Short mmCIF file of C-alpha atoms in Angstrom, two decimals:
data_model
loop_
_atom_site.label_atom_id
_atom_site.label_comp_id
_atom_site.label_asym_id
_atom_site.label_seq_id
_atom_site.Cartn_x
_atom_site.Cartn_y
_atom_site.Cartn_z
CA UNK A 1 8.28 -9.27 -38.37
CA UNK A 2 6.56 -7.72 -35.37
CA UNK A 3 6.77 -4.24 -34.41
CA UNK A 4 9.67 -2.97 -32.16
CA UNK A 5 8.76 -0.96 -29.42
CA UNK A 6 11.22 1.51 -30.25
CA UNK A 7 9.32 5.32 -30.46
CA UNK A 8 9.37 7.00 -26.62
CA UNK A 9 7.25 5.75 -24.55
CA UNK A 10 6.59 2.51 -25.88
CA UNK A 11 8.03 -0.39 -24.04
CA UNK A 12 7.53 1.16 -20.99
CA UNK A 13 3.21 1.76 -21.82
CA UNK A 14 3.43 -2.05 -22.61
CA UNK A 15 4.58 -3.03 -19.56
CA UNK A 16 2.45 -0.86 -17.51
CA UNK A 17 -0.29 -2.50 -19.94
CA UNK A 18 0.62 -6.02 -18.91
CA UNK A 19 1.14 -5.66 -15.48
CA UNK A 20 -2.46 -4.33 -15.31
CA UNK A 21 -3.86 -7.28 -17.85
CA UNK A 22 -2.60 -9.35 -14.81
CA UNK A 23 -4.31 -7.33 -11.92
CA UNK A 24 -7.37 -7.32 -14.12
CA UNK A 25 -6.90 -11.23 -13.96
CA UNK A 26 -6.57 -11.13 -10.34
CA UNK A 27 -9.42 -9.16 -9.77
CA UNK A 28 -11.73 -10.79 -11.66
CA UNK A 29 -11.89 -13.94 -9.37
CA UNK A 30 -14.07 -12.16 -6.58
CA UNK A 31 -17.68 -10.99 -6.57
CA UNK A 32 -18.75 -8.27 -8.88
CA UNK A 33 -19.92 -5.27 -7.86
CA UNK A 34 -22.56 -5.33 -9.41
CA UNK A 35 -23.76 -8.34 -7.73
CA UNK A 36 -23.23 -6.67 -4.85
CA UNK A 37 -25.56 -4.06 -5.69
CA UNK A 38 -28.16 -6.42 -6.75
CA UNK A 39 -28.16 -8.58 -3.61
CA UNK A 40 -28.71 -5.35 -1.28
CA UNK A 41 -31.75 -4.49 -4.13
CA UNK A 42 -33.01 -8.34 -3.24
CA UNK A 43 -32.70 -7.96 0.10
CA UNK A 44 -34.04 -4.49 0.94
CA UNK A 45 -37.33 -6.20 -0.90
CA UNK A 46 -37.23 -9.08 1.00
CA UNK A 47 -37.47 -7.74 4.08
CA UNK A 48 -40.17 -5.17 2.83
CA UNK A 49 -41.83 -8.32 2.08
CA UNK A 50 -41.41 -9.82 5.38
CA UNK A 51 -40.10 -13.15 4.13
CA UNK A 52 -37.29 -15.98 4.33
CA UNK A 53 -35.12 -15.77 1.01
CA UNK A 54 -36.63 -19.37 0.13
CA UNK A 55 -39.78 -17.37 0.33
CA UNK A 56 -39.03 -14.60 -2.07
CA UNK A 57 -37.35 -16.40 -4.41
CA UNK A 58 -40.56 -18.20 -4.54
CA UNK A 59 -41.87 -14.89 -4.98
CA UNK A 60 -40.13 -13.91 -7.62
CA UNK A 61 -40.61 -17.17 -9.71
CA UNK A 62 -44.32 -17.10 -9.47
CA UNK A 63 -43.89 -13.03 -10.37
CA UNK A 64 -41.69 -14.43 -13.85
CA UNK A 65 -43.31 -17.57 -14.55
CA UNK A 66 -47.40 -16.96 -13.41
CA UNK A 67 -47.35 -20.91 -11.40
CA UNK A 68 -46.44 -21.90 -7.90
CA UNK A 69 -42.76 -22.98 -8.13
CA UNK A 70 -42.71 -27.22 -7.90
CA UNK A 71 -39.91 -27.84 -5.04
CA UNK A 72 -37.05 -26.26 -4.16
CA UNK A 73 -35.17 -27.33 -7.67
CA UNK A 74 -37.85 -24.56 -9.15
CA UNK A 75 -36.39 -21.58 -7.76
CA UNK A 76 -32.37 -22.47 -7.79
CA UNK A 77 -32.00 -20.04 -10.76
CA UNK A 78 -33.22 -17.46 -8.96
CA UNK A 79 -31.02 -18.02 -6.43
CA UNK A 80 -28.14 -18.11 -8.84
CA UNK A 81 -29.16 -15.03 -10.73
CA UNK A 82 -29.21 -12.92 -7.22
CA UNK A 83 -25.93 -14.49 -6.03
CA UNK A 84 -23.89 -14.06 -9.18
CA UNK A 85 -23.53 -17.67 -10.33
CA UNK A 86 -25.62 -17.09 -13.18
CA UNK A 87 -27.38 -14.37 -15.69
CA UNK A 88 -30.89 -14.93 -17.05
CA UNK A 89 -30.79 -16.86 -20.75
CA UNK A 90 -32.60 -13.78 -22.48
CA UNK A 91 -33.33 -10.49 -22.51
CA UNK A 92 -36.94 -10.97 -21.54
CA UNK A 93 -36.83 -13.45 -18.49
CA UNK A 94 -33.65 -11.03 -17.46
CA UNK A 95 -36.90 -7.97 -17.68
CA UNK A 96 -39.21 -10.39 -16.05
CA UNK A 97 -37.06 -10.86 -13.13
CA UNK A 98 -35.95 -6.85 -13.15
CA UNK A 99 -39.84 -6.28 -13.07
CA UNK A 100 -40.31 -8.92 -9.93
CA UNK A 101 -38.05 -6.95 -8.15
CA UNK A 102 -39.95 -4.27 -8.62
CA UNK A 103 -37.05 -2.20 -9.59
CA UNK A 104 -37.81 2.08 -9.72
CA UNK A 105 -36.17 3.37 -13.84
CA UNK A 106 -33.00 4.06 -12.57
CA UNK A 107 -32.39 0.75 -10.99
CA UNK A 108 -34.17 -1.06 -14.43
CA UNK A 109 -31.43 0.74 -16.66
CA UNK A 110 -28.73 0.09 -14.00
CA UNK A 111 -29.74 -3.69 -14.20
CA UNK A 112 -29.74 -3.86 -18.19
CA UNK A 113 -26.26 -1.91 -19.12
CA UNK A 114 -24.40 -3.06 -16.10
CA UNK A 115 -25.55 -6.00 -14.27
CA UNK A 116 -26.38 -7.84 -17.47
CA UNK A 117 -23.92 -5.90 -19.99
CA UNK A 118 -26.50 -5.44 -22.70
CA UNK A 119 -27.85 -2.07 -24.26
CA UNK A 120 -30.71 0.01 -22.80
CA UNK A 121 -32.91 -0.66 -25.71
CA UNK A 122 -33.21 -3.81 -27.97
CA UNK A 123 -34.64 -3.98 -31.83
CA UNK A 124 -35.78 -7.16 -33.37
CA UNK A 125 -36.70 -5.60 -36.43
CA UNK A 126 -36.52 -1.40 -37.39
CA UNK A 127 -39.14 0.14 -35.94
CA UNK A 128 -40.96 2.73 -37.94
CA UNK A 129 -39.47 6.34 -38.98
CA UNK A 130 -40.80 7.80 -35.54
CA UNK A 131 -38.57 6.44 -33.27
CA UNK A 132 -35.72 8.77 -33.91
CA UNK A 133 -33.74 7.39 -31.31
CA UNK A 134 -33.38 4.21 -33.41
CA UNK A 135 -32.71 5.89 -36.90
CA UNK A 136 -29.91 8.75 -35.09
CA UNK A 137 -28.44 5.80 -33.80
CA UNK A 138 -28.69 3.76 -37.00
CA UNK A 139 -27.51 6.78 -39.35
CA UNK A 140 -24.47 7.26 -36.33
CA UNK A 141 -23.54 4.09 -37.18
CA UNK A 142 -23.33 3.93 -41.02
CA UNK A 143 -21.39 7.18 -41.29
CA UNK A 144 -18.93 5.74 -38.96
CA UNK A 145 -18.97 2.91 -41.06
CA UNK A 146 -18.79 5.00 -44.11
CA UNK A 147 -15.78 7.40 -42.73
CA UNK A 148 -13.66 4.17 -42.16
CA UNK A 149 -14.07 2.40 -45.68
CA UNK A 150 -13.19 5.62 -47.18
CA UNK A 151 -9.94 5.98 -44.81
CA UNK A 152 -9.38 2.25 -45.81
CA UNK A 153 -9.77 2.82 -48.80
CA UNK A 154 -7.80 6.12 -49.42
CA UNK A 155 -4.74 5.25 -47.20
CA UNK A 156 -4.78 2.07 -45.33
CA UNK A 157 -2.43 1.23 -42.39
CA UNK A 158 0.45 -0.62 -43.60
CA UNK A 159 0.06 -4.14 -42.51
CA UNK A 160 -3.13 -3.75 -44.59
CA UNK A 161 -1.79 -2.27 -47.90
CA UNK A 162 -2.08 -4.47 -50.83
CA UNK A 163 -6.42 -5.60 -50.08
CA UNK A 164 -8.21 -5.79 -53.39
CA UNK A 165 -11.53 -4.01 -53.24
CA UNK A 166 -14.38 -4.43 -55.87
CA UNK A 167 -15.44 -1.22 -57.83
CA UNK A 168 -19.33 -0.33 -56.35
CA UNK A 169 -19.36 -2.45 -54.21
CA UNK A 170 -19.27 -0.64 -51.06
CA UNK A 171 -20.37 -3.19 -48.30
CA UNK A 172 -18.74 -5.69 -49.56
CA UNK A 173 -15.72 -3.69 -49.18
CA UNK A 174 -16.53 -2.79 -45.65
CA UNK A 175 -16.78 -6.34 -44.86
CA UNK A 176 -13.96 -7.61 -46.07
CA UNK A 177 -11.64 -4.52 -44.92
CA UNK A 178 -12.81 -4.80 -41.57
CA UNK A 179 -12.63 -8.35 -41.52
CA UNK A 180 -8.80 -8.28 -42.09
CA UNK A 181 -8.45 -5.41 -39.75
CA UNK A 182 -9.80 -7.62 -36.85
CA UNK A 183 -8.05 -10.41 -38.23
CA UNK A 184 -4.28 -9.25 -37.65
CA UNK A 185 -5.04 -8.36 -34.26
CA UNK A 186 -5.49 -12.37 -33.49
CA UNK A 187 -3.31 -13.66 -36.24
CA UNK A 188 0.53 -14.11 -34.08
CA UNK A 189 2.71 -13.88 -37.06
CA UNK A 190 1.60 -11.47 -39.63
CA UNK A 191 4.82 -12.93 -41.15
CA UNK A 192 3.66 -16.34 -41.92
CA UNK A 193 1.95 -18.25 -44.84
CA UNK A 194 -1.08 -17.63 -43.44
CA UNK A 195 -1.61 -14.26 -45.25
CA UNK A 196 -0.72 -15.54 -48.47
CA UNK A 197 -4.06 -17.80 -48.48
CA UNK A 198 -7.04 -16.34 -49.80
CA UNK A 199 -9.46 -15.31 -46.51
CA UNK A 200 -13.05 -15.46 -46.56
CA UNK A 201 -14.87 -12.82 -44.97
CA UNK A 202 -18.22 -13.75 -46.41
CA UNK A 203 -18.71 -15.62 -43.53
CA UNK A 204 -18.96 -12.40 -41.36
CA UNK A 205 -21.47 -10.66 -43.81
CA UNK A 206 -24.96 -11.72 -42.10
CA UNK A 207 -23.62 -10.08 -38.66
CA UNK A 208 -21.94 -7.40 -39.83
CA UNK A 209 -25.43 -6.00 -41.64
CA UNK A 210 -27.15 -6.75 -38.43
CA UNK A 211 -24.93 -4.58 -36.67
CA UNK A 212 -24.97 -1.61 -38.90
CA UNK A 213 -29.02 -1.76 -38.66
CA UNK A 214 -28.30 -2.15 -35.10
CA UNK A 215 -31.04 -5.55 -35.43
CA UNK A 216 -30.98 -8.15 -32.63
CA UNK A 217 -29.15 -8.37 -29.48
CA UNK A 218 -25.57 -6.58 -29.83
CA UNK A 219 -23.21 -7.32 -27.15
CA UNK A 220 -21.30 -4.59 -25.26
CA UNK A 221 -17.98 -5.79 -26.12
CA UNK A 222 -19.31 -6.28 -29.81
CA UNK A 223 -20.34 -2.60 -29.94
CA UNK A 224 -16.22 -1.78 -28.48
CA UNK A 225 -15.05 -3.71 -31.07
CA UNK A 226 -16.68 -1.87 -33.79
CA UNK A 227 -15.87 1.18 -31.77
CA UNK A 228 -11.88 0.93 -31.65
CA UNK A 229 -12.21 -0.64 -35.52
CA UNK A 230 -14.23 1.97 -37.21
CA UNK A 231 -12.57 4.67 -34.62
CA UNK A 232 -9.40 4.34 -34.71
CA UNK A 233 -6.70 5.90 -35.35
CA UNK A 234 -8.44 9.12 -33.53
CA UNK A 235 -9.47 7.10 -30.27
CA UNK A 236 -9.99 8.54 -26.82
CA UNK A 237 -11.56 7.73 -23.91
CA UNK A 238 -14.29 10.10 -24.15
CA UNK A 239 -14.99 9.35 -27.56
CA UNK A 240 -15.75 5.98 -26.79
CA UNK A 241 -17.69 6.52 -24.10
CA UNK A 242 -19.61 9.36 -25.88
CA UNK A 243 -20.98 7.15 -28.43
CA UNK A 244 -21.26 4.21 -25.92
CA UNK A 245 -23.81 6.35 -24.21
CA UNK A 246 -25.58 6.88 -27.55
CA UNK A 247 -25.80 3.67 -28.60
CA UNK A 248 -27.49 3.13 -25.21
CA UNK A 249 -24.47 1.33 -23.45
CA UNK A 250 -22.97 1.38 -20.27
CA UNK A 251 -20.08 3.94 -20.37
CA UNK A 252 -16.56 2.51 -19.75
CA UNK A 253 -16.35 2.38 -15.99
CA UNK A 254 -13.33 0.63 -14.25
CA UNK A 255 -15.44 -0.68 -12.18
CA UNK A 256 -18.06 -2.46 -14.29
CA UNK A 257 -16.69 -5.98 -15.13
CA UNK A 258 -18.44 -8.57 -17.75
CA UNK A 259 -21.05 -11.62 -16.62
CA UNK A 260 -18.58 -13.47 -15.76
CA UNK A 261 -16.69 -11.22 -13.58
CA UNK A 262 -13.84 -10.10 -16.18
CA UNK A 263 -12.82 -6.37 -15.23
CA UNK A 264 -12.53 -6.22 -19.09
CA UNK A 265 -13.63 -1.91 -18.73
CA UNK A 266 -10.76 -1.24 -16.29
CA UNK A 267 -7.94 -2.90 -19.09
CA UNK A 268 -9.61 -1.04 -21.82
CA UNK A 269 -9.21 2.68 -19.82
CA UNK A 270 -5.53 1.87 -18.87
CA UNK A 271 -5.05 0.62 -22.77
CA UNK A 272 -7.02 3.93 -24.07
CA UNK A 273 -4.81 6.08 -21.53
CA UNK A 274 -1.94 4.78 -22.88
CA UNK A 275 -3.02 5.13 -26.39
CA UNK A 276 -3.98 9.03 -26.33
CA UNK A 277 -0.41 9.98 -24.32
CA UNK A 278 1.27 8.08 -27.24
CA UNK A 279 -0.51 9.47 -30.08
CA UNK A 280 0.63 12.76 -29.00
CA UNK A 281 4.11 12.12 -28.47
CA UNK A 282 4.51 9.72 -31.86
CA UNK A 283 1.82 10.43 -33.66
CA UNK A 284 -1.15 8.15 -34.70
CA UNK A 285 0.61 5.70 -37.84
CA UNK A 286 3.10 4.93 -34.86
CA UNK A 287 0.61 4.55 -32.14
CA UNK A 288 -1.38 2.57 -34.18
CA UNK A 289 1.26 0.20 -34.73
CA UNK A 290 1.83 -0.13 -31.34
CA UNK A 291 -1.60 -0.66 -30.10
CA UNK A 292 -1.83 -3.35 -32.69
CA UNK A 293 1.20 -5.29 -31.39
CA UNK A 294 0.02 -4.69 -27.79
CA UNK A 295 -3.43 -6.45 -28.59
CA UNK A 296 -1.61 -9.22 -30.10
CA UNK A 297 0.25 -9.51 -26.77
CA UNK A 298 -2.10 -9.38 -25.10
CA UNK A 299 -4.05 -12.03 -26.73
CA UNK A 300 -1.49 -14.46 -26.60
CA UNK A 301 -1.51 -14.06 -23.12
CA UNK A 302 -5.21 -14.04 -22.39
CA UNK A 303 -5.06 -17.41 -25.21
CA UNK A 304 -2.53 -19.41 -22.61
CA UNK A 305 -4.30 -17.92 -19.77
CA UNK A 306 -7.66 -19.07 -20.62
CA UNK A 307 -9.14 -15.83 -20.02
CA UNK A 308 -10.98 -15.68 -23.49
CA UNK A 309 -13.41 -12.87 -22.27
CA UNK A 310 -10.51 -10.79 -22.06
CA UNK A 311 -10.04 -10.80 -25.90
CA UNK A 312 -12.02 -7.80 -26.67
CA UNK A 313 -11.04 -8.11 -30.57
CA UNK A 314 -12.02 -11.44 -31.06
CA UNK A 315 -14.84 -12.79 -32.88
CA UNK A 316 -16.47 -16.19 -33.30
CA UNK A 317 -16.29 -15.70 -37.37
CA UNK A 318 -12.60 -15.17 -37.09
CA UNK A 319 -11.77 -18.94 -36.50
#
């Protein structure tokens, strides 16, 4: 069975909740601000240059790529990137072009956490002990991590009573418990046969250690996800954007919006909003149930809308 919406406040949250999932929708299909923002950045430098937009984009590609660009097939990616049809493949040809621009440190950290969505700083491998930023981060991290197996552990929610854990085998444990958790919020019918089948979180275990080590790129929404997971049921806006800012991220903002223009930030405030004025009325164990069955809602809706970017929850290793 599906929660009820039955404790005060409920139903009426949820709708507010949907009717903003659909304005979030609506919004989405226009130009980001941020690429706003970067075309005045372009152009302000274009005209310092003294030069036709065909001309710096030319510019710019000789800046990234050190060669003359060969026709005007060359430098369409450029023109893509600065009009919002596209983002740069990588991290370093996204710098590359931040560094033709000759962007000042405030616009460079601007570009990274909110015109691209990534995090300030990237590790490919951990750096040595001296870069404390990396290892406050990293140790951050693993107590959350830590904090929420024991809670697991101890006294799991109810749709999640009844998960065998193995005896000293701690990330294991975390692996599989958090698997689950993320699992329910996609699975439609925690009622059906579905549960009964044996599920194999193993498959999750390579990217959930590179997130703990905080290795490789991380997406934003990645980083929410194991922010609500590993947070909840104590969640608040600030909280979340406290450690966002730690982690080097982008702060929730409602009006930031994803790559592809998804004002995914402004659906999480009005969710979190929702969440704190009902975890004082009801309590968390009921709030949690409710923000579990308005996820699942929710992704049902974003699933027949084909708005996947929307499912904030989701996971490739899910399927």
């Amino acid at each position: 069975m599906t929660y009820q919406f039955i404790a005060p406040g409920e139903a009426k949250s949820w709708e507010k909740i949907r009717t903003l999932a659909k304005e979030c929708i609506r919004l989405s299909q226009g130009e980001r601000p941020e690429v706003r923002r970067l075309k005045t950045i372009y152009e302000d430098r274009r005209k310092a240059n003294g030069l036709s937009r065909a001309g710096m984009d030319a510019l710019i590609y000789r800046l990234i790529y050190g060669k003359e660009p060969v026709g005007s097939s060359s430098t369409l990616k450029i023109r893509y990137w600065r009009t919002g049809h596209h983002v740069p493949v990588n991290r370093d040809t996204a710098l590359a072009f931040a560094r033709a621009l000759d962007l000042l440190p405030q616009d460079a950290a601007w570009f990274l956490t909110a015109w691209l969505d990534k995090s300030l700083e990237f590790y490919p491998e951990a750096p040595p002990d001296q870069d404390l930023l990396y290892w406050q981060r990293r140790r951050r991290l693993e107590d959350l991590a830590s904090d929420y197996l024991n809670r697991m552990s101890e006294n799991p929610p109810a749709p999640l009573n009844g998960i065998r854990l193995m005896e000293g085998a701690p990330l294991s444990n975390l692996r599989h418990l958090y698997y689950v958790d993320a699992l329910q919020y996609i699975c439609q019918d925690p009622s059906s046969s579905f549960w009964k089948k044996h599920i194999y979180s193993i498959r999750y275990d390579m990217e959930l250690k590179r997130s703990l080590k905080l290795l490789g790129e991380i997406p934003r929404k990645t980083m929410i996800r194991h922010l609500i997971i590993l947070g909840l049921p104590d969640l608040t806006t600030d909280w979340i954007n406290e450690q966002l800012d730690f982690f080097g991220y982008l702060p929730l903002c409602p009006d930031h919006t994803l790559t592809g223009g998804e004002y995914l930030d402004r659906l999480l405030l009005g969710i979190l909003a929702a969440y704190e004025s009902l975890n004082q009325k009801n309590g968390p164990e009921l709030t949690r149930l409710w923000f579990l069955d308005c996820y699942r809602k929710l992704d049902a809706y974003f699933i027949k809308n084909q708005k996947n970017s929307f499912r904030f929850m989701y996971f490739k290793s899910l399927e």
